[in-house]
Amino acid sequence: MLHNPKARHTAHATQFLYLAVLATLLITTFYPAPIAGVSIALMLSVKLIPLLALVVPVFRGNNRGYIWLAFAVIFYFTQAVVTSWLSQGAPGPVALMILTFLLFTVAMIHLKVNRPVAD
């Protein structure tokens, strides 16, 4: 659902950042070490299911899906900022903080560029 040729670039950037956030969430589950006594499946479910629910709208370029993605990413960004602060700048939370900020920003730029043309 791209309404503008320029929107293809912002859609691809959003999709790349979306995958990067998912990969970072997956990596930080196992690195530096999984939390002892906590189910890996439960941790992955809590981390990934809210974002995986938006995979179809994100890859179709659906504007409403991008709006919901922005709402969801705000929570991930908040959690990453708090974890970065508490861990005194550990690389995983800092990377997640930067990626979620960029994902939110690029998704909003995509929504601005991909506005439907009024007749």
mmCIF file of C-alpha atoms in Angstrom:
data_model
loop_
_atom_site.group_PDB
_atom_site.id
_atom_site.type_symbol
_atom_site.label_atom_id
_atom_site.label_comp_id
_atom_site.label_asym_id
_atom_site.label_seq_id
_atom_site.Cartn_x
_atom_site.Cartn_y
_atom_site.Cartn_z
ATOM 1 C CA MET A 1 0.000 0.000 0.000
ATOM 2 C CA LEU A 2 2.571 2.525 -1.067
ATOM 3 C CA HIS A 3 1.024 5.813 -2.128
ATOM 4 C CA ASN A 4 4.262 7.463 -3.182
ATOM 5 C CA PRO A 5 7.449 6.221 -4.912
ATOM 6 C CA LYS A 6 9.590 7.752 -2.126
ATOM 7 C CA ALA A 7 7.723 5.635 0.399
ATOM 8 C CA ARG A 8 9.490 2.528 -0.902
ATOM 9 C CA HIS A 9 12.754 3.735 0.688
ATOM 10 C CA THR A 10 11.210 4.493 4.062
ATOM 11 C CA ALA A 11 9.311 1.192 3.994
ATOM 12 C CA HIS A 12 12.540 -0.731 3.364
ATOM 13 C CA ALA A 13 14.335 1.191 6.113
ATOM 14 C CA THR A 14 11.496 0.453 8.532
ATOM 15 C CA GLN A 15 11.516 -3.232 7.625
ATOM 16 C CA PHE A 16 15.290 -3.426 8.106
ATOM 17 C CA LEU A 17 15.107 -1.731 11.515
ATOM 18 C CA TYR A 18 12.162 -3.941 12.500
ATOM 19 C CA LEU A 19 14.243 -7.050 11.774
ATOM 20 C CA ALA A 20 17.237 -5.527 13.574
ATOM 21 C CA VAL A 21 15.125 -4.912 16.699
ATOM 22 C CA LEU A 22 13.840 -8.502 16.589
ATOM 23 C CA ALA A 23 17.390 -9.822 16.193
ATOM 24 C CA THR A 24 18.651 -7.664 19.059
ATOM 25 C CA LEU A 25 15.861 -8.873 21.316
ATOM 26 C CA LEU A 26 16.716 -12.452 20.405
ATOM 27 C CA ILE A 27 20.460 -11.975 20.945
ATOM 28 C CA THR A 28 20.072 -10.184 24.273
ATOM 29 C CA THR A 29 18.033 -13.124 25.550
ATOM 30 C CA PHE A 30 21.062 -15.409 25.253
ATOM 31 C CA TYR A 31 23.987 -12.992 25.583
ATOM 32 C CA PRO A 32 25.842 -12.515 27.876
ATOM 33 C CA ALA A 33 23.986 -15.378 29.617
ATOM 34 C CA PRO A 34 20.348 -16.398 29.992
ATOM 35 C CA ILE A 35 18.779 -15.508 33.320
ATOM 36 C CA ALA A 36 18.957 -18.557 35.577
ATOM 37 C CA GLY A 37 15.663 -20.064 36.641
ATOM 38 C CA VAL A 38 13.586 -18.347 33.953
ATOM 39 C CA SER A 39 12.073 -20.180 31.017
ATOM 40 C CA ILE A 40 13.730 -19.192 27.732
ATOM 41 C CA ALA A 41 10.460 -19.837 25.882
ATOM 42 C CA LEU A 42 8.583 -17.524 28.233
ATOM 43 C CA MET A 43 11.188 -14.779 27.881
ATOM 44 C CA LEU A 44 11.169 -15.024 24.092
ATOM 45 C CA SER A 45 7.361 -15.019 24.047
ATOM 46 C CA VAL A 46 7.109 -11.875 26.141
ATOM 47 C CA LYS A 47 9.817 -10.137 24.123
ATOM 48 C CA LEU A 48 8.831 -11.130 20.597
ATOM 49 C CA ILE A 49 5.087 -11.823 20.331
ATOM 50 C CA PRO A 50 3.960 -8.160 20.475
ATOM 51 C CA LEU A 51 6.275 -7.296 17.594
ATOM 52 C CA LEU A 52 5.711 -10.507 15.644
ATOM 53 C CA ALA A 53 1.984 -9.766 15.653
ATOM 54 C CA LEU A 54 2.813 -6.796 13.408
ATOM 55 C CA VAL A 55 4.992 -8.611 10.870
ATOM 56 C CA VAL A 56 2.339 -8.723 8.110
ATOM 57 C CA PRO A 57 1.354 -5.016 8.276
ATOM 58 C CA VAL A 58 5.000 -3.949 8.433
ATOM 59 C CA PHE A 59 6.009 -5.915 5.340
ATOM 60 C CA ARG A 60 2.884 -4.914 3.424
ATOM 61 C CA GLY A 61 3.482 -1.238 4.151
ATOM 62 C CA ASN A 62 0.101 -0.845 5.835
ATOM 63 C CA ASN A 63 -0.137 2.620 7.421
ATOM 64 C CA ARG A 64 -2.323 1.442 10.296
ATOM 65 C CA GLY A 65 0.158 -1.331 10.994
ATOM 66 C CA TYR A 66 2.941 1.247 11.146
ATOM 67 C CA ILE A 67 0.919 3.284 13.636
ATOM 68 C CA TRP A 68 0.467 0.219 15.853
ATOM 69 C CA LEU A 69 4.150 -0.572 15.448
ATOM 70 C CA ALA A 70 5.006 2.888 16.732
ATOM 71 C CA PHE A 71 2.813 2.362 19.803
ATOM 72 C CA ALA A 72 4.451 -0.991 20.541
ATOM 73 C CA VAL A 73 7.986 0.284 19.976
ATOM 74 C CA ILE A 74 7.515 3.027 22.571
ATOM 75 C CA PHE A 75 7.323 0.343 25.279
ATOM 76 C CA TYR A 76 10.464 -1.380 24.003
ATOM 77 C CA PHE A 77 12.276 1.961 23.898
ATOM 78 C CA THR A 78 11.253 2.788 27.470
ATOM 79 C CA GLN A 79 12.410 -0.602 28.718
ATOM 80 C CA ALA A 80 15.723 -0.237 26.843
ATOM 81 C CA VAL A 81 16.372 3.213 28.316
ATOM 82 C CA VAL A 82 15.741 1.967 31.858
ATOM 83 C CA THR A 83 17.881 -1.138 31.328
ATOM 84 C CA SER A 84 20.667 0.952 29.766
ATOM 85 C CA TRP A 85 20.643 3.278 32.734
ATOM 86 C CA LEU A 86 20.617 0.477 35.319
ATOM 87 C CA SER A 87 23.323 -1.522 33.528
ATOM 88 C CA GLN A 88 25.511 1.593 33.207
ATOM 89 C CA GLY A 89 25.602 1.436 29.425
ATOM 90 C CA ALA A 90 25.774 -2.265 28.622
ATOM 91 C CA PRO A 91 26.030 -2.717 24.833
ATOM 92 C CA GLY A 92 22.847 -4.802 24.375
ATOM 93 C CA PRO A 93 20.392 -2.364 25.974
ATOM 94 C CA VAL A 94 22.124 0.634 24.369
ATOM 95 C CA ALA A 95 21.880 -0.990 20.928
ATOM 96 C CA LEU A 96 18.213 -1.790 21.532
ATOM 97 C CA MET A 97 17.575 1.779 22.684
ATOM 98 C CA ILE A 98 19.143 3.209 19.521
ATOM 99 C CA LEU A 99 17.400 0.734 17.208
ATOM 100 C CA THR A 100 13.964 1.301 18.740
ATOM 101 C CA PHE A 101 14.433 5.067 18.540
ATOM 102 C CA LEU A 102 15.401 4.774 14.876
ATOM 103 C CA LEU A 103 12.534 2.368 14.158
ATOM 104 C CA PHE A 104 10.000 4.746 15.671
ATOM 105 C CA THR A 105 11.468 7.736 13.824
ATOM 106 C CA VAL A 106 11.659 6.023 10.426
ATOM 107 C CA ALA A 107 8.141 4.597 10.819
ATOM 108 C CA MET A 108 6.830 8.105 11.496
ATOM 109 C CA ILE A 109 8.727 9.477 8.498
ATOM 110 C CA HIS A 110 7.219 6.689 6.394
ATOM 111 C CA LEU A 111 3.732 7.665 7.530
ATOM 112 C CA LYS A 112 4.430 11.284 6.558
ATOM 113 C CA VAL A 113 5.814 10.314 3.135
ATOM 114 C CA ASN A 114 3.180 7.637 2.452
ATOM 115 C CA ARG A 115 0.072 9.749 2.902
ATOM 116 C CA PRO A 116 -2.763 8.866 0.537
ATOM 117 C CA VAL A 117 -3.285 11.370 -2.248
ATOM 118 C CA ALA A 118 -6.495 13.354 -1.817
ATOM 119 C CA ASP A 119 -8.707 13.504 -4.889
#
